[in-house]
Tab-separated table of C-alpha atoms in Angstrom:
chain	number	residue	atom	x	y	z
A	16	MET	CA	-5.691	-18.056	43.936
A	17	THR	CA	-5.022	-14.559	42.608
A	18	ASN	CA	-1.807	-13.621	40.902
A	19	HIS	CA	-0.703	-11.366	43.759
A	20	SER	CA	1.296	-12.917	46.512
A	21	LEU	CA	0.027	-10.705	49.307
A	22	PRO	CA	-3.255	-8.934	48.519
A	23	SER	CA	-4.588	-7.260	51.604
A	24	ASN	CA	-7.690	-9.460	51.743
A	25	ASP	CA	-5.352	-12.444	52.244
A	26	LEU	CA	-4.346	-10.928	55.542
A	27	GLN	CA	-7.940	-10.803	56.744
A	28	ASP	CA	-9.378	-13.943	55.152
A	29	GLY	CA	-6.212	-16.007	55.032
A	30	SER	CA	-7.469	-18.706	57.352
A	31	VAL	CA	-10.307	-19.448	54.912
A	32	HIS	CA	-8.262	-20.214	51.811
A	33	LEU	CA	-4.581	-20.377	52.782
A	34	LEU	CA	-2.559	-23.054	54.557
A	35	PRO	CA	-1.736	-21.874	58.108
A	36	ALA	CA	1.790	-21.540	59.525
A	37	VAL	CA	3.571	-21.955	56.154
A	38	SER	CA	5.058	-19.339	53.848
A	39	ILE	CA	7.327	-19.484	50.817
A	40	ASP	CA	10.301	-17.202	50.139
A	41	ASN	CA	11.919	-17.123	46.709
A	42	VAL	CA	15.606	-16.285	46.309
A	43	ILE	CA	15.685	-15.166	42.660
A	44	PHE	CA	19.230	-14.933	41.331
A	45	GLY	CA	20.125	-13.026	38.169
A	46	PHE	CA	23.442	-12.152	36.591
A	47	HIS	CA	24.193	-8.587	35.509
A	48	GLN	CA	27.418	-6.728	34.741
A	49	ASN	CA	29.575	-9.526	36.134
A	50	ALA	CA	27.711	-9.493	39.443
A	51	LEU	CA	25.302	-11.982	41.019
A	52	THR	CA	22.122	-10.130	41.914
A	53	VAL	CA	19.010	-11.065	43.863
A	54	LEU	CA	15.483	-9.677	43.374
A	55	LEU	CA	14.168	-7.970	46.529
A	56	LEU	CA	11.246	-5.875	47.726
A	57	GLN	CA	11.610	-2.815	49.936
A	58	ALA	CA	9.016	-2.783	52.724
A	59	LYS	CA	6.813	0.321	52.970
A	60	SER	CA	6.648	-0.040	56.750
A	61	ASN	CA	10.332	0.349	57.623
A	62	GLN	CA	12.283	0.566	54.319
A	63	LYS	CA	14.041	-2.707	54.992
A	64	TRP	CA	14.424	-5.173	52.126
A	65	MET	CA	12.808	-8.595	51.908
A	66	LEU	CA	12.544	-11.637	49.690
A	67	PRO	CA	9.517	-11.944	47.403
A	68	GLY	CA	7.381	-14.378	49.376
A	69	GLY	CA	3.825	-15.502	49.786
A	70	PHE	CA	1.458	-18.130	51.098
A	71	VAL	CA	0.141	-21.504	49.964
A	72	GLY	CA	-3.465	-22.151	48.961
A	73	LYS	CA	-5.298	-24.835	50.929
A	74	GLU	CA	-5.648	-26.895	47.741
A	75	GLU	CA	-2.386	-25.800	46.113
A	76	ASP	CA	0.854	-27.799	45.665
A	77	LEU	CA	3.920	-26.182	47.256
A	78	ASP	CA	5.788	-26.021	43.934
A	79	THR	CA	2.781	-24.468	42.198
A	80	ALA	CA	2.605	-21.801	44.907
A	81	ALA	CA	6.324	-21.030	44.553
A	82	ILE	CA	5.927	-20.565	40.776
A	83	ARG	CA	2.828	-18.384	41.224
A	84	ILE	CA	4.686	-16.176	43.733
A	85	LEU	CA	7.709	-15.878	41.431
A	86	ASN	CA	5.508	-15.058	38.450
A	87	ALA	CA	3.785	-12.226	40.326
A	88	ARG	CA	7.107	-10.445	40.978
A	89	THR	CA	8.944	-11.170	37.712
A	90	GLY	CA	6.386	-11.861	34.977
A	91	LEU	CA	8.275	-15.107	34.219
A	92	THR	CA	6.574	-18.469	33.924
A	93	ASP	CA	9.072	-21.085	32.731
A	94	VAL	CA	11.862	-20.931	35.302
A	95	PHE	CA	14.345	-23.180	37.113
A	96	LEU	CA	12.987	-23.008	40.664
A	97	GLN	CA	14.163	-25.402	43.334
A	98	GLN	CA	13.252	-25.952	46.974
A	99	PHE	CA	16.424	-25.834	49.074
A	100	HIS	CA	15.577	-25.538	52.792
A	101	VAL	CA	12.813	-24.925	55.317
A	102	PHE	CA	13.531	-22.256	57.896
A	103	GLY	CA	11.774	-23.162	61.101
A	104	SER	CA	13.474	-21.569	64.067
A	105	ALA	CA	10.931	-20.835	66.785
A	106	LYS	CA	12.699	-17.475	67.185
A	107	ARG	CA	11.831	-16.226	63.661
A	108	ASN	CA	10.324	-12.970	64.874
A	109	ARG	CA	7.861	-11.375	62.441
A	110	LYS	CA	5.817	-9.504	65.070
A	111	GLU	CA	7.361	-6.041	64.728
A	112	HIS	CA	7.266	-6.191	60.949
A	113	LEU	CA	3.657	-7.394	60.918
A	114	ARG	CA	2.568	-4.445	63.035
A	115	GLY	CA	4.217	-2.142	60.480
A	116	VAL	CA	2.589	-3.914	57.542
A	117	LEU	CA	-0.883	-3.650	59.072
A	118	GLN	CA	-0.368	0.037	59.905
A	119	THR	CA	0.778	0.732	56.332
A	120	LEU	CA	-2.265	-1.024	54.900
A	121	GLY	CA	-4.699	0.415	57.449
A	122	ILE	CA	-5.829	-3.055	58.528
A	123	GLU	CA	-6.549	-4.156	62.083
A	124	LEU	CA	-6.059	-7.777	63.096
A	125	THR	CA	-6.260	-9.436	66.485
A	126	PRO	CA	-3.128	-11.169	67.822
A	127	GLU	CA	-4.994	-14.478	67.375
A	128	SER	CA	-5.529	-13.974	63.657
A	129	TRP	CA	-4.027	-16.317	61.095
A	130	PHE	CA	-1.477	-13.785	59.839
A	131	MET	CA	-0.040	-13.003	63.284
A	132	GLN	CA	0.955	-16.563	64.203
A	133	ARG	CA	4.321	-18.243	63.924
A	134	PHE	CA	5.195	-19.225	60.338
A	135	ILE	CA	7.853	-21.528	58.996
A	136	THR	CA	9.099	-20.547	55.554
A	137	ILE	CA	10.114	-22.781	52.667
A	138	GLY	CA	13.049	-21.404	50.676
A	139	TYR	CA	13.158	-21.842	46.892
A	140	TYR	CA	15.904	-20.537	44.651
A	141	ALA	CA	15.631	-19.585	41.014
A	142	LEU	CA	18.185	-18.768	38.346
A	143	VAL	CA	16.680	-16.340	35.857
A	144	ASN	CA	17.727	-14.265	32.880
A	145	TYR	CA	18.119	-10.730	34.257
A	146	GLU	CA	17.032	-9.145	30.972
A	147	GLN	CA	13.691	-10.964	30.934
A	148	VAL	CA	12.492	-9.881	34.379
A	149	ILE	CA	10.019	-7.030	34.819
A	150	PRO	CA	10.212	-6.369	38.591
A	151	GLN	CA	6.805	-5.774	40.134
A	152	ALA	CA	6.280	-4.434	43.670
A	153	ASP	CA	3.323	-5.576	45.814
A	154	VAL	CA	0.964	-3.648	48.104
A	155	THR	CA	3.341	-3.861	51.066
A	156	SER	CA	6.436	-2.670	49.212
A	157	LEU	CA	7.803	0.605	47.846
A	158	THR	CA	9.746	-1.042	45.055
A	159	CYS	CA	10.987	-4.328	43.653
A	160	ALA	CA	14.601	-4.190	42.522
A	161	TRP	CA	17.799	-6.164	41.954
A	162	GLN	CA	20.505	-5.950	44.587
A	163	ASP	CA	24.101	-7.123	44.440
A	164	VAL	CA	24.399	-10.292	46.551
A	165	SER	CA	27.790	-9.202	47.853
A	166	GLN	CA	26.427	-5.838	49.060
A	167	LEU	CA	22.968	-6.476	50.453
A	168	PRO	CA	20.993	-3.566	51.950
A	169	PRO	CA	19.517	-3.892	55.491
A	170	MET	CA	17.215	-6.939	55.381
A	171	LEU	CA	14.055	-7.962	57.244
A	172	PHE	CA	14.330	-10.614	59.998
A	173	ASP	CA	16.143	-13.769	58.771
A	174	HIS	CA	16.052	-12.994	55.035
A	175	GLU	CA	19.794	-12.355	54.784
A	176	ALA	CA	20.433	-15.808	56.333
A	177	ILE	CA	18.014	-17.338	53.806
A	178	ILE	CA	19.983	-15.758	50.932
A	179	ASP	CA	23.251	-17.042	52.450
A	180	LYS	CA	21.834	-20.571	52.635
A	181	ALA	CA	20.584	-20.352	49.019
A	182	LEU	CA	24.049	-19.270	47.915
A	183	GLN	CA	25.566	-22.239	49.774
A	184	ALA	CA	23.122	-24.571	48.015
A	185	LEU	CA	23.972	-22.973	44.661
A	186	ARG	CA	27.735	-23.352	45.278
A	187	LEU	CA	27.242	-27.002	46.130
A	188	GLN	CA	25.072	-27.449	43.027
A	189	LEU	CA	27.943	-26.208	40.826
A	190	ASN	CA	29.851	-29.357	41.727
A	191	TYR	CA	27.223	-31.894	40.721
A	192	GLN	CA	24.589	-30.238	38.537
A	193	PRO	CA	24.920	-27.947	35.520
A	194	ILE	CA	23.902	-24.292	35.761
A	195	GLY	CA	23.853	-21.393	33.318
A	196	TYR	CA	21.080	-22.418	30.941
A	197	THR	CA	18.626	-19.955	32.458
A	198	LEU	CA	21.192	-17.216	33.103
A	199	LEU	CA	22.726	-16.855	29.625
A	200	PRO	CA	21.516	-16.057	26.112
A	201	LYS	CA	21.154	-18.980	23.700
A	202	GLU	CA	24.735	-18.598	22.416
A	203	PHE	CA	27.600	-17.310	24.539
A	204	PRO	CA	31.400	-17.324	24.756
A	205	LEU	CA	32.850	-19.749	27.330
A	206	LYS	CA	34.244	-16.759	29.218
A	207	SER	CA	30.682	-15.699	30.182
A	208	LEU	CA	29.955	-19.078	31.755
A	209	GLN	CA	33.300	-18.975	33.574
A	210	THR	CA	32.481	-15.523	34.939
A	211	ILE	CA	29.184	-16.845	36.338
A	212	TYR	CA	30.987	-19.718	38.053
A	213	GLU	CA	33.614	-17.320	39.423
A	214	THR	CA	30.978	-14.921	40.708
A	215	ILE	CA	29.001	-17.638	42.485
A	216	LEU	CA	32.125	-19.232	43.956
A	217	GLY	CA	33.643	-15.874	44.838
A	218	ARG	CA	37.078	-16.762	43.405
A	219	LYS	CA	38.997	-16.758	40.115
A	220	LEU	CA	39.250	-19.989	38.136
A	221	ASP	CA	42.045	-21.083	35.826
A	222	ARG	CA	40.851	-20.559	32.222
A	223	SER	CA	42.141	-23.762	30.670
A	224	ASN	CA	41.167	-25.871	33.687
A	225	PHE	CA	37.634	-24.512	33.594
A	226	SER	CA	37.358	-25.033	29.865
A	227	ARG	CA	38.606	-28.644	30.091
A	228	LYS	CA	36.262	-29.556	32.965
A	229	ILE	CA	33.115	-27.918	31.666
A	230	LEU	CA	33.602	-29.408	28.181
A	231	SER	CA	34.242	-32.876	29.631
A	232	TYR	CA	30.615	-33.028	30.863
A	233	GLY	CA	29.317	-33.067	27.285
A	234	ILE	CA	26.641	-30.457	27.990
A	235	LEU	CA	28.052	-27.791	25.627
A	236	GLU	CA	28.016	-27.546	21.855
A	237	LYS	CA	30.558	-25.465	19.927
A	238	LYS	CA	29.054	-22.944	17.514
A	239	GLU	CA	30.545	-20.541	15.000
A	240	LYS	CA	33.040	-17.869	15.895
A	241	HIS	CA	31.698	-14.653	17.261
A	242	TYR	CA	32.645	-11.886	14.798
A	243	SER	CA	33.700	-8.795	16.683
A	244	GLY	CA	35.839	-6.860	14.239
A	245	ALA	CA	39.073	-8.813	14.550
A	246	ALA	CA	38.273	-12.295	13.240
A	247	HIS	CA	41.443	-13.931	14.552
A	248	LYS	CA	40.671	-12.791	18.110
A	249	ALA	CA	36.996	-13.722	18.057
A	250	PRO	CA	36.047	-16.353	20.669
A	251	PHE	CA	33.976	-19.402	19.800
A	252	LEU	CA	30.382	-19.311	20.886
A	253	TYR	CA	28.740	-22.219	22.717
A	254	SER	CA	25.197	-23.308	23.430
A	255	PHE	CA	23.853	-25.847	25.893
A	256	LYS	CA	22.810	-29.251	24.539
A	257	GLU	CA	19.352	-29.298	26.057
A	258	GLU	CA	19.011	-33.069	26.305
A	259	THR	CA	22.295	-33.737	28.119
A	260	TYR	CA	21.935	-30.555	30.172
A	261	PHE	CA	18.554	-31.569	31.601
A	262	LYS	CA	19.671	-35.161	32.070
A	263	ALA	CA	22.640	-33.907	34.122
A	264	LEU	CA	20.308	-31.656	36.099
A	265	GLN	CA	18.357	-34.794	37.054
A	266	ASN	CA	21.145	-37.324	37.543
A	267	GLY	CA	24.179	-35.207	38.402
A	268	LEU	CA	27.150	-34.186	36.275
A	269	LYS	CA	29.520	-36.970	37.143
A	270	LYS	CA	29.535	-39.900	39.513
A	271	GLU	CA	32.430	-39.721	41.945
A	272	PHE	CA	32.110	-43.399	42.885
B	11	MET	CA	6.512	-31.425	74.677
B	12	THR	CA	6.324	-35.018	75.757
B	13	ASN	CA	8.704	-37.633	74.480
B	14	HIS	CA	5.996	-39.412	72.459
B	15	SER	CA	5.462	-38.306	68.907
B	16	LEU	CA	1.742	-38.994	68.779
B	17	PRO	CA	0.064	-39.279	72.184
B	18	SER	CA	-3.699	-39.426	71.758
B	19	ASN	CA	-4.270	-36.118	73.548
B	20	ASP	CA	-2.252	-34.450	70.759
B	21	LEU	CA	-5.014	-35.424	68.373
B	22	GLN	CA	-7.642	-33.659	70.444
B	23	ASP	CA	-5.679	-30.690	71.784
B	24	GLY	CA	-3.212	-30.341	68.907
B	25	SER	CA	-4.390	-26.909	67.880
B	26	VAL	CA	-3.502	-25.575	71.331
B	27	HIS	CA	0.173	-26.526	71.428
B	28	LEU	CA	1.189	-27.768	67.971
B	29	LEU	CA	1.936	-25.926	64.743
B	30	PRO	CA	-0.934	-26.478	62.284
B	31	ALA	CA	-0.540	-27.996	58.792
B	32	VAL	CA	3.061	-29.190	59.331
B	33	SER	CA	4.363	-32.652	60.163
B	34	ILE	CA	7.814	-34.225	60.185
B	35	ASP	CA	8.702	-37.671	58.826
B	36	ASN	CA	12.061	-39.243	59.639
B	37	VAL	CA	13.694	-41.675	57.212
B	38	ILE	CA	16.046	-43.530	59.566
B	39	PHE	CA	18.610	-45.601	57.686
B	40	GLY	CA	20.625	-48.371	59.304
B	41	PHE	CA	23.001	-50.939	57.891
B	42	HIS	CA	22.611	-54.612	58.777
B	43	GLN	CA	23.875	-57.836	57.190
B	44	ASN	CA	25.007	-56.028	54.042
B	45	ALA	CA	21.570	-54.465	53.528
B	46	LEU	CA	20.355	-50.904	53.873
B	47	THR	CA	17.389	-50.889	56.227
B	48	VAL	CA	14.847	-48.279	57.261
B	49	LEU	CA	13.005	-48.032	60.581
B	50	LEU	CA	9.219	-48.218	60.130
B	51	LEU	CA	6.023	-48.465	62.158
B	52	GLN	CA	3.136	-50.778	61.270
B	53	ALA	CA	-0.229	-49.027	61.620
B	54	LYS	CA	-2.794	-50.671	63.893
B	55	SER	CA	-5.627	-49.457	61.700
B	56	ASN	CA	-4.759	-51.208	58.419
B	57	GLN	CA	-1.415	-53.015	58.938
B	58	LYS	CA	0.314	-50.777	56.425
B	59	TRP	CA	3.779	-49.463	57.245
B	60	MET	CA	4.705	-45.839	57.846
B	61	LEU	CA	7.629	-43.586	58.643
B	62	PRO	CA	8.135	-42.524	62.268
B	63	GLY	CA	6.697	-39.024	62.173
B	64	GLY	CA	5.243	-36.391	64.408
B	65	PHE	CA	4.294	-32.775	64.842
B	66	VAL	CA	6.040	-29.524	65.762
B	67	GLY	CA	5.421	-27.617	68.980
B	68	LYS	CA	4.267	-24.026	68.602
B	69	GLU	CA	7.458	-22.831	70.293
B	70	GLU	CA	9.751	-25.577	69.002
B	71	ASP	CA	12.448	-25.367	66.304
B	72	LEU	CA	11.935	-27.748	63.365
B	73	ASP	CA	15.288	-29.472	63.933
B	74	THR	CA	14.546	-29.911	67.642
B	75	ALA	CA	11.207	-31.515	66.788
B	76	ALA	CA	12.852	-33.908	64.309
B	77	ILE	CA	15.378	-34.996	66.955
B	78	ARG	CA	12.645	-35.438	69.592
B	79	ILE	CA	10.593	-37.588	67.182
B	80	LEU	CA	13.634	-39.700	66.283
B	81	ASN	CA	14.554	-40.136	69.934
B	82	ALA	CA	11.061	-41.401	70.814
B	83	ARG	CA	11.308	-44.254	68.288
B	84	THR	CA	15.006	-45.171	68.637
B	85	GLY	CA	16.225	-44.100	72.066
B	86	LEU	CA	19.095	-42.288	70.323
B	87	THR	CA	20.040	-38.694	71.033
B	88	ASP	CA	23.260	-37.802	69.200
B	89	VAL	CA	22.501	-38.569	65.552
B	90	PHE	CA	23.236	-37.286	62.043
B	91	LEU	CA	19.800	-36.016	61.020
B	92	GLN	CA	19.341	-33.831	57.966
B	93	GLN	CA	16.357	-32.108	56.383
B	94	PHE	CA	16.156	-33.111	52.717
B	95	HIS	CA	12.762	-32.140	51.232
B	96	VAL	CA	9.272	-30.874	52.026
B	97	PHE	CA	6.443	-32.908	50.563
B	98	GLY	CA	3.573	-30.594	49.783
B	99	SER	CA	1.367	-32.057	47.099
B	100	ALA	CA	-2.222	-30.948	47.622
B	101	LYS	CA	-3.186	-34.549	46.809
B	102	ARG	CA	-1.434	-36.062	49.853
B	103	ASN	CA	-4.498	-37.954	51.035
B	104	ARG	CA	-4.467	-38.826	54.737
B	105	LYS	CA	-8.267	-38.946	55.199
B	106	GLU	CA	-8.806	-42.721	55.015
B	107	HIS	CA	-5.860	-43.410	57.310
B	108	LEU	CA	-6.978	-40.775	59.805
B	109	ARG	CA	-10.420	-42.369	60.086
B	110	GLY	CA	-8.705	-45.681	60.872
B	111	VAL	CA	-6.415	-44.115	63.453
B	112	LEU	CA	-9.313	-42.465	65.258
B	113	GLN	CA	-11.337	-45.693	65.220
B	114	THR	CA	-8.378	-47.632	66.635
B	115	LEU	CA	-7.891	-45.100	69.408
B	116	GLY	CA	-11.612	-44.685	70.109
B	117	ILE	CA	-11.446	-40.943	69.540
B	118	GLU	CA	-14.030	-38.852	67.713
B	119	LEU	CA	-12.993	-35.688	65.915
B	120	THR	CA	-14.970	-33.375	63.657
B	121	PRO	CA	-13.779	-32.935	60.054
B	122	GLU	CA	-12.836	-29.339	60.987
B	123	SER	CA	-10.451	-30.410	63.715
B	124	TRP	CA	-6.739	-29.635	63.555
B	125	PHE	CA	-5.713	-33.238	62.926
B	126	MET	CA	-8.028	-33.755	59.925
B	127	GLN	CA	-6.713	-30.890	57.804
B	128	ARG	CA	-4.205	-30.965	54.969
B	129	PHE	CA	-0.627	-31.299	56.221
B	130	ILE	CA	2.663	-30.781	54.440
B	131	THR	CA	5.451	-32.979	55.764
B	132	ILE	CA	9.126	-32.159	56.177
B	133	GLY	CA	11.406	-35.108	55.415
B	134	TYR	CA	14.565	-35.648	57.474
B	135	TYR	CA	16.975	-38.511	56.976
B	136	ALA	CA	19.242	-40.053	59.570
B	137	LEU	CA	22.127	-42.498	59.364
B	138	VAL	CA	22.274	-44.520	62.564
B	139	ASN	CA	24.139	-47.464	64.008
B	140	TYR	CA	21.704	-50.384	63.720
B	141	GLU	CA	23.044	-52.045	66.876
B	142	GLN	CA	22.338	-48.998	69.043
B	143	VAL	CA	18.642	-48.623	68.176
B	144	ILE	CA	15.909	-49.904	70.501
B	145	PRO	CA	12.796	-49.697	68.254
B	146	GLN	CA	9.788	-48.366	70.113
B	147	ALA	CA	6.215	-48.476	68.725
B	148	ASP	CA	3.715	-45.676	69.459
B	149	VAL	CA	0.014	-45.802	70.369
B	150	THR	CA	-1.102	-45.988	66.739
B	151	SER	CA	1.242	-48.814	65.735
B	152	LEU	CA	1.503	-52.559	66.244
B	153	THR	CA	5.258	-52.625	66.023
B	154	CYS	CA	8.353	-50.638	65.141
B	155	ALA	CA	10.845	-52.605	63.049
B	156	TRP	CA	13.632	-52.447	60.470
B	157	GLN	CA	12.746	-53.198	56.865
B	158	ASP	CA	15.030	-53.798	53.899
B	159	VAL	CA	14.926	-50.680	51.679
B	160	SER	CA	15.006	-52.847	48.549
B	161	GLN	CA	11.961	-54.875	49.668
B	162	LEU	CA	9.572	-52.472	51.360
B	163	PRO	CA	6.241	-53.782	52.675
B	164	PRO	CA	2.960	-52.032	51.630
B	165	MET	CA	3.321	-48.415	52.761
B	166	LEU	CA	0.880	-45.685	53.849
B	167	PHE	CA	0.064	-42.893	51.360
B	168	ASP	CA	3.224	-41.226	49.976
B	169	HIS	CA	5.712	-42.722	52.445
B	170	GLU	CA	7.363	-44.969	49.853
B	171	ALA	CA	7.977	-41.904	47.639
B	172	ILE	CA	9.479	-40.098	50.648
B	173	ILE	CA	11.917	-42.993	51.211
B	174	ASP	CA	12.820	-42.975	47.485
B	175	LYS	CA	13.577	-39.259	47.643
B	176	ALA	CA	15.680	-39.724	50.806
B	177	LEU	CA	17.654	-42.429	49.046
B	178	GLN	CA	18.239	-40.109	46.074
B	179	ALA	CA	19.487	-37.412	48.461
B	180	LEU	CA	21.765	-39.931	50.173
B	181	ARG	CA	23.193	-41.123	46.815
B	182	LEU	CA	23.912	-37.535	45.831
B	183	GLN	CA	25.491	-36.913	49.233
B	184	LEU	CA	27.970	-39.743	48.627
B	185	ASN	CA	29.538	-37.648	45.879
B	186	TYR	CA	30.217	-34.532	47.902
B	187	GLN	CA	29.952	-35.298	51.626
B	188	PRO	CA	31.424	-38.116	53.704
B	189	ILE	CA	29.159	-40.777	55.185
B	190	GLY	CA	29.760	-43.824	57.354
B	191	TYR	CA	30.766	-42.253	60.649
B	192	THR	CA	27.393	-42.988	62.231
B	193	LEU	CA	26.890	-46.358	60.513
B	194	LEU	CA	30.125	-48.118	61.464
B	195	PRO	CA	31.918	-49.071	64.663
B	196	LYS	CA	34.898	-46.941	65.691
B	197	GLU	CA	37.388	-49.136	63.794
B	198	PHE	CA	36.504	-51.018	60.620
B	199	PRO	CA	38.107	-52.640	57.553
B	200	LEU	CA	37.860	-50.573	54.335
B	201	LYS	CA	35.741	-53.350	52.846
B	202	SER	CA	32.876	-52.490	55.260
B	203	LEU	CA	32.791	-48.881	54.106
B	204	GLN	CA	32.883	-50.020	50.478
B	205	THR	CA	29.928	-52.352	51.103
B	206	ILE	CA	27.903	-49.438	52.509
B	207	TYR	CA	28.675	-47.338	49.432
B	208	GLU	CA	27.786	-50.261	47.148
B	209	THR	CA	24.523	-50.890	48.983
B	210	ILE	CA	23.420	-47.265	48.821
B	211	LEU	CA	24.431	-46.909	45.158
B	212	GLY	CA	22.980	-50.299	44.244
B	213	ARG	CA	26.060	-51.364	42.243
B	214	LYS	CA	29.482	-52.953	42.735
B	215	LEU	CA	32.553	-50.713	42.957
B	216	ASP	CA	36.105	-51.542	41.915
B	217	ARG	CA	38.101	-52.268	45.086
B	218	SER	CA	41.312	-50.407	44.268
B	219	ASN	CA	39.450	-47.462	42.738
B	220	PHE	CA	37.282	-47.113	45.843
B	221	SER	CA	40.263	-47.394	48.136
B	222	ARG	CA	42.248	-44.759	46.205
B	223	LYS	CA	39.352	-42.278	46.084
B	224	ILE	CA	38.168	-42.613	49.663
B	225	LEU	CA	41.732	-42.339	51.010
B	226	SER	CA	42.428	-39.263	48.840
B	227	TYR	CA	39.879	-37.247	50.870
B	228	GLY	CA	42.035	-37.454	53.989
B	229	ILE	CA	39.117	-38.395	56.246
B	230	LEU	CA	40.442	-41.857	57.193
B	231	GLU	CA	43.240	-42.906	59.508
B	232	LYS	CA	44.982	-46.272	59.173
B	233	LYS	CA	45.054	-48.352	62.355
B	234	GLU	CA	46.676	-51.651	63.267
B	235	LYS	CA	45.948	-54.876	61.436
B	236	HIS	CA	42.902	-56.764	62.446
B	237	TYR	CA	44.100	-60.111	63.840
B	238	SER	CA	41.757	-62.845	62.698
B	239	GLY	CA	43.856	-66.015	62.987
B	240	ALA	CA	45.913	-65.677	59.809
B	241	ALA	CA	48.040	-62.563	60.322
B	242	HIS	CA	49.183	-62.293	56.707
B	243	LYS	CA	45.556	-62.181	55.492
B	244	ALA	CA	44.317	-59.750	58.122
B	245	PRO	CA	43.004	-56.453	56.653
B	246	PHE	CA	44.033	-53.095	58.034
B	247	LEU	CA	41.497	-51.327	60.178
B	248	TYR	CA	40.586	-47.671	59.676
B	249	SER	CA	38.866	-45.017	61.716
B	250	PHE	CA	37.448	-41.650	60.698
B	251	LYS	CA	39.491	-38.553	61.516
B	252	GLU	CA	36.752	-36.647	63.271
B	253	GLU	CA	38.051	-33.165	62.517
B	254	THR	CA	38.463	-33.608	58.749
B	255	TYR	CA	35.308	-35.741	58.545
B	256	PHE	CA	33.089	-33.053	60.065
B	257	LYS	CA	34.819	-30.317	58.092
B	258	ALA	CA	34.061	-32.234	54.875
B	259	LEU	CA	30.471	-32.719	56.029
B	260	GLN	CA	30.204	-28.930	56.236
B	261	ASN	CA	32.217	-27.851	53.204
B	262	GLY	CA	32.029	-30.809	50.844
B	263	LEU	CA	34.609	-33.486	50.078
B	264	LYS	CA	36.262	-31.906	47.092
B	265	LYS	CA	35.752	-28.839	44.964
B	266	GLU	CA	35.146	-29.707	41.336
B	267	PHE	CA	35.901	-26.147	40.177
């Protein structure tokens, strides 16, 4: 497999080395200036925006393919990336877009070719550190850029619905698995973590309630005060305790029953 | 699409009317004599047990296919059935089993044929009322029968791992979504619901704690006492409040933050 998720020779020779009927779409979330952002590509063919996706090698694990596709667009390798849903409506209509893609690339394919068939797509979501990403467009796109999740530009076929579903999965995850490790610097004030939770949930949280709950999970470690000029006003910094964090990611934050 | 999940002509003509490279496997959970059971087929070719699975029509939604496949083995139509994971390891080895299946059916296929290729499989799990199921074998299987989840017989390739993952998903679901509606009769003592929770979690729960928590969600309605000879010992019966139950299934039982 090459490092590009959609080199033009894939479109012609796909049936030789790629799994038919299956694609992967990555919903890559970052956090920037108190907003939740998602990494998107803008299609050359019609200027609509799309998720960074790709195909699966015939001898390639699904998870390996998802990581390869993410790496090609972000430069990142070690990332929290989780399968959340397969989108398999028979009405997923790629036809119009595919015609545009082929025209843009100057490729001709018959309607029977591998690339023109119905595909189901497996959605993965990732939580990445915005600062560490170097967005990289592919041959079918004008640009690769972050977009505010709450103000998405016009999107290709069902990609807006895929982002919505990823956001639902992320909101649910907040209630039983920790998040933040991959979104924040090593040390951070509690307020930053609260802002991430508020942004994902789309509502304000009570400061002392949040602090009590998040500390009760035992995934955070208190560090020194953050010196910012006025020592008495400086907030404490926290870091994640890696061992308990990753254990909670596996087993859940708290058992209800 | 026919109502059978694996008629022998599918194996020969699959590429004409079925999506390539994608199968569905249903993990159908029932509850019987205080045990969690799963509906399995025993393969004619090697007597190993397997999940009731099938393929997806070229013009068929994934969810529709999963329901059709479940219906063919159970006779049920209106069932809680939820996608939980796609299994896509490149090492999923079906080759040996496929040879056996073809031998059993007296069919010859070339190694290039549709059926012999690598497939990824989409796992769905269902919670059904044991009493309502009429198990129905298919042409490749000797029998279709319930098996105790805690004592599974020898299973085909990765099907035991698929059941394990479904059970993990179900255990997680207990903490944020209601269950039981499809496993219990219309009216039931609280003790029955507690036994289901205990069986899925694999541990005993404190009676008053369970009762307090499950009632706090507002999904249960208290009915009359269950008369069983000694009126003063009779437990109260409960039923699910459909509206709040299905709302909680959609939005989660309780927001942690």
